[in-house]
Each structure stands twice: as structure tokens, then as C-alpha cells.
Coordinates of C-alpha atoms in Angstrom, one line a residue:
M18 CA 16.3 1.3 -5.7
S19 CA 14.3 4.1 -7.4
R20 CA 16.4 7.1 -7.9
I21 CA 15.9 10.7 -9.0
S22 CA 18.8 11.4 -11.3
N23 CA 19.3 13.7 -14.2
S24 CA 15.6 14.8 -14.0
R25 CA 14.3 11.3 -14.3
I26 CA 13.3 8.5 -12.0
S27 CA 14.0 4.9 -12.6
R28 CA 11.2 2.4 -12.4
S29 CA 9.9 2.8 -8.9
R30 CA 10.0 -0.1 -6.6
L31 CA 6.9 0.4 -4.6
S32 CA 8.4 -2.2 -2.5
R33 CA 11.6 -1.4 -0.9
P34 CA 10.3 -3.6 0.6
R35 CA 8.0 -4.4 -2.2
L36 CA 4.8 -5.2 -0.3
S37 CA 1.8 -5.4 -2.5
I38 CA -1.7 -5.8 -1.3
T39 CA -4.4 -8.0 -2.7
A40 CA -8.1 -8.5 -1.9
S41 CA -7.3 -9.9 1.5
L42 CA -6.6 -6.4 2.6
A43 CA -10.2 -5.6 2.2
S44 CA -11.0 -8.0 5.1
A45 CA -8.2 -6.6 7.1
T46 CA -9.7 -3.2 6.7
V47 CA -13.0 -4.4 8.2
L48 CA -11.1 -5.6 11.3
V49 CA -9.7 -2.2 12.1
A50 CA -12.4 0.1 10.7
G51 CA -13.6 1.0 14.2
A52 CA -10.2 1.9 15.5
S53 CA -9.6 5.6 16.2
L54 CA -6.7 7.1 14.3
V55 CA -4.5 9.7 15.8
A56 CA -5.1 13.2 14.5
A57 CA -2.2 15.3 13.2
P58 CA -1.0 18.4 15.0
A59 CA -1.3 21.9 13.5
A60 CA 0.5 22.5 10.3
S61 CA 4.1 23.6 10.3
A62 CA 5.2 26.1 7.7
A63 CA 8.6 27.1 6.5
P64 CA 10.4 29.7 8.5
A65 CA 9.1 33.3 8.2
G66 CA 10.8 35.6 5.8
P67 CA 11.5 35.8 2.1
H68 CA 14.2 33.1 2.0
G69 CA 14.6 32.1 -1.7
L70 CA 15.1 28.4 -1.0
D71 CA 11.9 28.2 1.0
R72 CA 9.9 29.8 -1.7
K73 CA 11.3 27.5 -4.4
V74 CA 10.7 24.4 -2.2
R75 CA 7.2 25.6 -1.4
T76 CA 6.4 25.9 -5.1
A77 CA 7.8 22.4 -5.8
A78 CA 5.9 20.9 -2.9
D79 CA 2.6 22.5 -3.9
R80 CA 3.2 21.2 -7.4
L81 CA 3.4 17.6 -6.1
V82 CA 0.2 18.1 -4.2
A83 CA -1.5 19.5 -7.4
D84 CA -0.2 16.4 -9.2
G85 CA -2.1 14.1 -6.7
A86 CA -0.1 13.6 -3.6
P87 CA -2.3 14.0 -0.5
G88 CA 0.6 15.5 1.4
V89 CA 4.3 16.3 1.0
I90 CA 7.0 17.1 3.5
V91 CA 10.4 18.6 2.4
M92 CA 13.2 19.1 4.8
T93 CA 16.2 21.1 3.7
R94 CA 19.6 22.0 5.2
R95 CA 22.1 24.6 4.1
G96 CA 24.9 24.7 6.6
G97 CA 23.3 25.5 10.0
R98 CA 19.9 26.5 8.5
V99 CA 17.3 23.8 8.6
S100 CA 13.9 24.4 7.0
H101 CA 10.6 22.5 6.6
V102 CA 7.9 22.9 4.0
A103 CA 4.7 20.9 4.5
A104 CA 2.0 20.9 1.9
G105 CA -1.4 19.1 1.6
V106 CA -2.9 16.8 4.2
S107 CA -1.6 14.0 6.4
D108 CA -5.1 12.5 6.8
K109 CA -7.7 12.8 4.0
A110 CA -10.5 11.7 6.3
T111 CA -10.1 14.6 8.7
G112 CA -8.3 17.1 6.5
A113 CA -5.5 17.4 9.1
P114 CA -2.5 19.2 7.4
M115 CA 0.8 17.6 6.7
D116 CA 3.4 18.4 9.4
H117 CA 7.1 17.7 9.5
R118 CA 6.8 16.4 13.1
L119 CA 4.7 13.4 12.1
L120 CA 5.9 9.8 12.0
F121 CA 6.0 7.8 8.8
R122 CA 7.4 4.5 7.5
I123 CA 10.9 5.1 6.1
A124 CA 10.9 1.7 4.3
S125 CA 14.2 0.9 2.6
V126 CA 16.0 3.9 4.1
T127 CA 16.3 1.3 6.9
K128 CA 18.9 -0.5 4.9
S129 CA 21.4 2.3 5.6
F130 CA 20.8 1.8 9.4
T131 CA 21.3 -2.0 9.0
S132 CA 24.5 -1.6 7.0
T133 CA 25.9 0.9 9.5
V134 CA 25.4 -1.6 12.4
V135 CA 27.0 -4.4 10.4
L136 CA 30.0 -2.2 9.6
Q137 CA 30.3 -1.1 13.2
L138 CA 30.6 -4.8 14.1
A139 CA 33.2 -5.2 11.5
A140 CA 35.2 -2.3 13.0
E141 CA 34.9 -4.0 16.4
R142 CA 36.2 -7.2 14.8
R143 CA 33.0 -9.0 15.9
L144 CA 32.7 -10.1 12.3
S145 CA 34.4 -9.7 8.9
L146 CA 32.8 -8.5 5.7
D147 CA 34.5 -11.5 4.1
D148 CA 32.8 -14.0 6.4
T149 CA 30.4 -16.2 4.6
V150 CA 26.7 -16.3 5.4
E151 CA 27.0 -20.0 6.1
A152 CA 29.6 -19.3 8.9
W153 CA 27.0 -17.2 10.8
L154 CA 23.7 -18.7 9.7
P155 CA 24.4 -22.5 9.0
G156 CA 21.9 -24.1 6.7
V157 CA 19.8 -20.9 6.2
V158 CA 20.9 -20.2 2.6
A159 CA 20.6 -23.5 0.9
G160 CA 18.5 -25.4 -1.7
H161 CA 17.8 -24.9 -5.4
G162 CA 21.4 -23.9 -6.0
N163 CA 21.6 -21.3 -3.2
D164 CA 24.7 -21.7 -1.2
G165 CA 25.5 -19.5 1.9
S166 CA 29.1 -20.8 1.9
K167 CA 29.7 -18.9 -1.3
I168 CA 28.1 -15.6 -0.3
T169 CA 29.9 -13.0 1.9
I170 CA 28.4 -10.4 4.2
R171 CA 29.9 -7.8 2.0
Q172 CA 27.9 -9.2 -0.9
L173 CA 24.7 -9.0 1.1
L174 CA 25.2 -5.3 1.8
A175 CA 26.2 -4.6 -1.8
Q176 CA 23.2 -6.4 -3.3
T177 CA 25.6 -8.7 -5.2
S178 CA 24.7 -12.1 -3.6
G179 CA 22.5 -13.2 -6.5
L180 CA 19.7 -14.2 -4.1
N181 CA 16.1 -13.6 -5.2
D182 CA 13.8 -11.1 -3.5
Y183 CA 11.1 -12.6 -1.4
T184 CA 8.7 -9.7 -1.5
P185 CA 7.0 -10.4 -4.9
D186 CA 5.8 -13.8 -3.7
P187 CA 2.0 -14.0 -3.6
R188 CA 2.1 -15.3 0.0
V189 CA 3.6 -12.0 1.2
M190 CA 1.5 -9.9 -1.1
S191 CA -1.8 -11.5 -0.1
D192 CA -1.5 -11.7 3.7
P193 CA -0.6 -8.2 4.9
T194 CA -1.4 -8.7 8.6
R195 CA 0.6 -11.9 9.0
A196 CA 3.5 -11.8 11.5
W197 CA 6.4 -13.2 9.4
T198 CA 9.6 -14.4 10.9
P199 CA 12.9 -13.7 9.2
E200 CA 13.4 -17.4 8.6
E201 CA 10.1 -17.7 6.9
L202 CA 10.9 -14.8 4.5
I203 CA 14.3 -16.3 3.7
A204 CA 12.7 -19.7 3.1
I205 CA 10.5 -18.1 0.4
A206 CA 13.6 -16.7 -1.4
M207 CA 15.3 -20.1 -1.2
E208 CA 12.6 -21.7 -3.3
K209 CA 14.1 -20.2 -6.5
P210 CA 17.7 -20.6 -7.8
P211 CA 20.0 -17.6 -7.5
Q212 CA 20.0 -15.2 -10.4
Y213 CA 23.8 -15.4 -10.8
A214 CA 26.9 -16.6 -9.0
P215 CA 27.7 -14.4 -6.0
G216 CA 29.7 -11.3 -6.8
T217 CA 29.2 -11.5 -10.6
G218 CA 26.1 -9.3 -10.9
W219 CA 23.7 -7.0 -9.1
N220 CA 20.1 -7.1 -8.2
Y221 CA 18.1 -5.3 -5.6
S222 CA 16.9 -7.9 -3.1
N223 CA 15.3 -7.3 0.3
T224 CA 16.4 -10.9 1.2
N225 CA 20.0 -9.7 1.6
Y226 CA 19.1 -7.3 4.3
I227 CA 16.9 -9.7 6.2
L228 CA 20.0 -12.0 6.3
A229 CA 22.1 -9.0 7.4
G230 CA 19.8 -8.5 10.3
M231 CA 20.0 -12.1 11.3
V232 CA 23.8 -11.9 11.3
I233 CA 23.6 -8.9 13.6
E234 CA 21.6 -10.9 16.1
K235 CA 23.9 -13.9 15.9
A236 CA 27.1 -11.7 16.3
T237 CA 25.8 -9.7 19.2
G238 CA 23.4 -12.1 21.0
R239 CA 20.9 -9.3 21.1
S240 CA 17.9 -8.3 19.0
V241 CA 18.4 -5.9 16.1
G242 CA 16.0 -3.5 17.8
T243 CA 18.3 -3.4 20.8
E244 CA 21.4 -2.8 18.6
F245 CA 19.7 -0.1 16.6
Q246 CA 18.7 1.6 19.9
R247 CA 22.1 1.4 21.6
R248 CA 24.3 2.0 18.6
V249 CA 22.3 4.6 16.6
F250 CA 19.0 5.8 18.0
E251 CA 20.3 6.8 21.5
P252 CA 23.7 8.2 20.6
L253 CA 22.2 10.4 17.9
R254 CA 19.1 11.3 20.1
L255 CA 16.7 10.0 17.5
R256 CA 13.8 10.3 19.9
H257 CA 11.2 9.8 17.2
T258 CA 12.7 6.8 15.6
S259 CA 11.7 3.2 16.3
Y260 CA 12.0 -0.3 15.0
P261 CA 8.7 -2.2 15.2
T262 CA 8.7 -5.8 14.1
T263 CA 5.1 -7.0 14.3
D264 CA 3.1 -4.0 15.6
S265 CA 1.5 -2.1 12.7
S266 CA 0.5 0.8 14.9
F267 CA 2.5 4.0 15.4
P268 CA 4.0 5.2 18.7
G269 CA 2.7 8.7 18.1
R270 CA 1.0 11.0 15.7
Y271 CA 1.6 9.9 12.1
V272 CA 1.2 10.5 8.4
H273 CA -1.6 8.4 6.9
G274 CA -0.5 6.5 3.9
Y275 CA -2.7 5.7 0.9
Y276 CA -2.4 2.7 -1.5
Y277 CA -4.4 2.8 -4.7
D278 CA -8.1 1.9 -4.3
Y279 CA -7.5 0.5 -0.8
G280 CA -7.2 3.9 0.6
D281 CA -5.7 4.4 4.1
V282 CA -3.4 1.4 4.8
S283 CA -1.4 3.1 7.5
T284 CA -2.0 0.5 10.2
L285 CA -3.1 -2.5 8.1
I286 CA 0.3 -4.0 7.2
S287 CA 2.6 -5.9 9.5
P288 CA 6.1 -4.5 9.4
S289 CA 7.3 -8.1 10.0
S290 CA 7.6 -8.5 6.3
A291 CA 10.1 -5.6 6.1
R292 CA 12.2 -5.8 9.3
T293 CA 15.9 -4.9 8.7
S294 CA 15.2 -4.4 5.0
G295 CA 12.6 -1.7 5.6
G296 CA 10.8 -1.6 9.0
I297 CA 11.9 1.6 10.7
V298 CA 9.5 4.4 11.6
S299 CA 10.8 7.9 11.9
T300 CA 10.5 11.6 11.1
V301 CA 12.2 13.8 8.4
D302 CA 14.5 15.4 11.0
D303 CA 15.6 12.1 12.6
V304 CA 16.3 10.7 9.2
A305 CA 18.3 13.7 8.2
R306 CA 20.2 13.7 11.5
F307 CA 21.2 10.0 11.0
H308 CA 22.4 10.6 7.4
R309 CA 24.4 13.7 8.4
A310 CA 26.1 11.8 11.2
L311 CA 26.8 8.8 8.9
F312 CA 28.2 10.6 5.9
T313 CA 30.4 12.9 8.0
G314 CA 32.1 10.0 9.7
K315 CA 30.5 10.1 13.2
L316 CA 29.2 6.5 13.1
L317 CA 31.9 4.6 11.4
P318 CA 35.7 4.7 11.3
P319 CA 37.4 5.7 8.1
K320 CA 38.1 2.1 6.9
Q321 CA 34.4 1.2 7.2
M322 CA 33.3 4.4 5.6
R323 CA 35.5 3.6 2.6
E324 CA 33.8 0.2 2.4
M325 CA 30.4 1.7 2.6
R326 CA 31.2 4.3 -0.1
N327 CA 32.9 1.8 -2.4
V328 CA 30.2 2.1 -5.1
R329 CA 29.7 0.3 -8.4
P330 CA 27.6 1.5 -11.3
V331 CA 24.5 -0.6 -11.6
N332 CA 21.8 -0.7 -14.1
D333 CA 18.5 -0.5 -12.2
D334 CA 15.9 -1.1 -14.8
G335 CA 17.6 0.9 -17.5
V336 CA 19.0 3.7 -15.2
V337 CA 22.7 3.6 -14.4
E338 CA 23.4 4.6 -10.8
D339 CA 26.0 4.0 -8.1
Y340 CA 25.4 1.6 -5.2
G341 CA 27.6 1.0 -2.2
L342 CA 26.9 -0.9 1.0
G343 CA 23.4 0.1 1.9
V344 CA 23.8 3.6 0.5
A345 CA 23.8 5.1 -3.0
R346 CA 25.5 8.0 -4.7
I347 CA 23.1 10.2 -6.7
K348 CA 24.1 12.8 -9.3
F349 CA 22.4 16.2 -9.2
S350 CA 22.9 19.4 -11.1
C351 CA 25.1 20.7 -8.3
G352 CA 27.1 17.5 -7.8
Y353 CA 26.7 14.3 -5.9
A354 CA 24.5 13.4 -2.9
W355 CA 24.5 10.3 -0.7
G356 CA 21.4 8.5 0.6
H357 CA 18.8 5.9 0.0
D358 CA 15.2 5.8 -0.9
G359 CA 12.3 3.7 0.4
G360 CA 8.8 2.7 -0.5
F361 CA 6.2 1.0 1.6
P362 CA 2.5 0.8 0.7
G363 CA 1.2 4.3 1.3
Y364 CA 4.7 5.9 1.9
R365 CA 7.6 7.1 -0.3
T366 CA 10.8 8.7 1.0
W367 CA 13.9 10.1 -0.7
T368 CA 17.0 11.2 1.2
Y369 CA 20.0 13.2 0.1
T370 CA 23.1 14.4 2.0
S371 CA 26.3 16.0 0.7
A372 CA 29.6 14.4 1.7
D373 CA 30.4 17.3 4.0
G374 CA 26.9 17.3 5.5
R375 CA 26.2 20.9 4.7
S376 CA 23.5 20.3 2.2
Q377 CA 20.6 17.9 2.8
A378 CA 17.1 17.2 1.5
V379 CA 14.5 14.7 2.7
I380 CA 11.3 14.3 0.7
T381 CA 8.3 12.2 1.8
Y382 CA 4.8 11.8 0.5
N383 CA 1.8 9.6 1.3
E384 CA 0.4 8.1 -1.9
S385 CA 1.6 5.0 -3.8
K386 CA -0.4 5.3 -7.0
L387 CA 1.8 8.1 -8.3
E388 CA 4.8 5.9 -8.9
Y389 CA 4.1 5.5 -12.6
D390 CA 2.6 8.9 -13.2
K391 CA 4.9 10.7 -15.7
T392 CA 4.0 14.2 -14.7
F393 CA 4.5 13.5 -11.0
R394 CA 7.8 11.8 -11.6
A395 CA 9.1 14.7 -13.6
D396 CA 8.0 17.2 -11.0
L397 CA 9.5 15.0 -8.2
A398 CA 12.8 15.0 -10.0
K399 CA 12.7 18.8 -10.2
A400 CA 11.7 19.1 -6.5
A401 CA 14.6 16.9 -5.5
D402 CA 17.1 19.0 -7.4
T403 CA 15.6 22.2 -6.0
A404 CA 15.6 20.9 -2.5
F405 CA 19.2 19.7 -2.6
C406 CA 20.8 22.2 -5.0
A407 CA 18.9 25.5 -5.0

């Protein structure tokens, strides 16, 4: 997962889930060109007054817009004080300003939700993290050396199963509107042999979290969306958070996301290729509320929190970082933060929460082509440290 750490960002995975778009998106654009898009509400500024943190965050957000991001939202928490800075536009066509109340695709931040539900089921003894994938999903992980009887649920959540990621496959990349089933996505991953024996290495693979979602449904007899709703969304009153599976529209006013020369791709890509690896739609406040509840122990018993926070240093394309079960530990100038990041075509989000929940930062912006821009990456690293530490 891309990280901001020590003023640098590892190679960004535009895909968490990594959904690329090819020329077929051009035809998809024609199909929806006449659809009316929801306009953004009026801009929301940081709270009035000369608060030092707000000024610093405003400067950082404006810098990211100057670097090329159409719009940026930064949410910060210091104890009981929550602040929002919104810079730039949420819709380049209309010039509607960015606003912290708008919906966006949180992408692989979804993995923390998925891991939480699996760990809740473990706490309820509905499953064990030591159960094999084969025990829950017979015959699903098989072929070309892939063997579900040798992979545990814990290894799925920890990204140590050795399974290949399905998202780079040309079939996923070239057909953005297709409604994929979880079984179809897993079948793509099974066409290649595993990268290593389960538990002996680490690689970021969305395949692991599609399987975790399938296990949730098998263990509960209910859809993942229902489990998200009853276990997380409703108890935490995440009223602006939803889990679409095939519908690419938004259930309210939203941030428009931009992907290279394809422009606005906000409603052009089926979330079915992301699902429990990256399909949730939310707002910065809902995302922050979830993480604060999670890392302060309100969603999981102590034993399961220890499991989630049992991190290992991993080398993610040359950058060493710590990954647990669907969450990561990130080092800043003021100490460590917990969270996850996510990228979906047109959307990029970074989340940071201190262990005691008193400090938080959520950063999101709506342009994908900046992932490899060195100036933007350096300024993003500074913005993250400012938002979490200043």
C-alpha cells in the first residue's frame, strides 16, 4: 500500500484496488455522457479564527491544488476539536468547490472494514483465524499450485498468502463497466502460480480481501453489505457510508474523480471489481469516526485488537513499513499513526489515527495522474505530517 513515511511516498498503487482503464472506457463515456451529475454544495471552510493548525493545513492543501490536484479535503482532529479544510474544486466542469461533506470512493481503506468484520466473527467464535480458506470455500483456491488448504484466514488479512493480485489482468483493466462476481475475480488470480509458500513472504494482493469477503458471507449466511451495515455502519452512525457492489452511481452529492486523459470517471467504473478489497463509498468524517472507534478498541475485544496490530515490517517496492491485519502503522515526525490508504481511478485517500484516538488526519483528492509527480508526492508527504503532527 502506498505510504507517506519519512517525507516520502512509496510507489503508488493506483489500484488499491488497482483498476486501470483502457480505450474501452471511451465507449463507456459515450453511454453516460448525457447523464446529469449531482452538483456540489457550497464550499466549507475551516473554522473561523486564527487557529495555527488550520492555517498550516490550509497552506498545505493550497499547495497540493497548485501542484495539480483539482480539489483536496483535509480533516484533522486534536482531542475534541475537529476541523476541515477544503481547497480547489469537486467538479471541474461546473467549478463547484470541494466540500468535506461530499461522498468519494475510499478504495482500499475498505480493507480495514473487512478485516474488522472478520475479527469480530473470530471473537464470536464463528470462525478462527487459523481456519484454512479451503475449509470455508472448498475448491475456490486451487489450480496452478494454489492450494486453499495451506492458506489461513490470518494470512489473507496479513497479505501473506502468496496469492497473486487479480487487478492487473487486462480483462479487468479493459472492461470497466462489467459487473464482476467475486468468483470470477478469484478465478483470474488462480491462473497464475502463487508467488511464494503461504506465510513465507508478503505481497499486496486484492485477491486476499475478496476471499475474506466470501468467508464473511459463508460464516454469517448474509451478504457482506448487510454485515457492514449491522456491525459497523449502524452502530457508529456512519450515515454517509455505503457499500455498493455493482452500481457505479453515488447515493448523494459527490466528489468527481479524474483519471489521466479520460477525465471525469466518477460514475464509469463498476465497483464490482473492488468489493471487499476496495468498494466502500464514504466521507472524511465517517472514515475518521470509523478509525477512531477501531483503534480505541470500540469495535474489537483486546485479543482481536492485538491480532490486528501484530505488524510485520514489509518492503513495499523499496520502502519498509509495518502491516498488520488490514491496517498499517506509519511513522511520522511526532510518532506513529495507524490507518490505511486507498486508490481508485480518480480518487486517492490517506487515513491516520493515533493509538489513543486524540490525533487524526484524513486526506483525499480527486486526480490520479499525480501519483508519479515528484513535486506533488513531496508536498503530500509534508501535508500529511502537518495534518497529523502540527
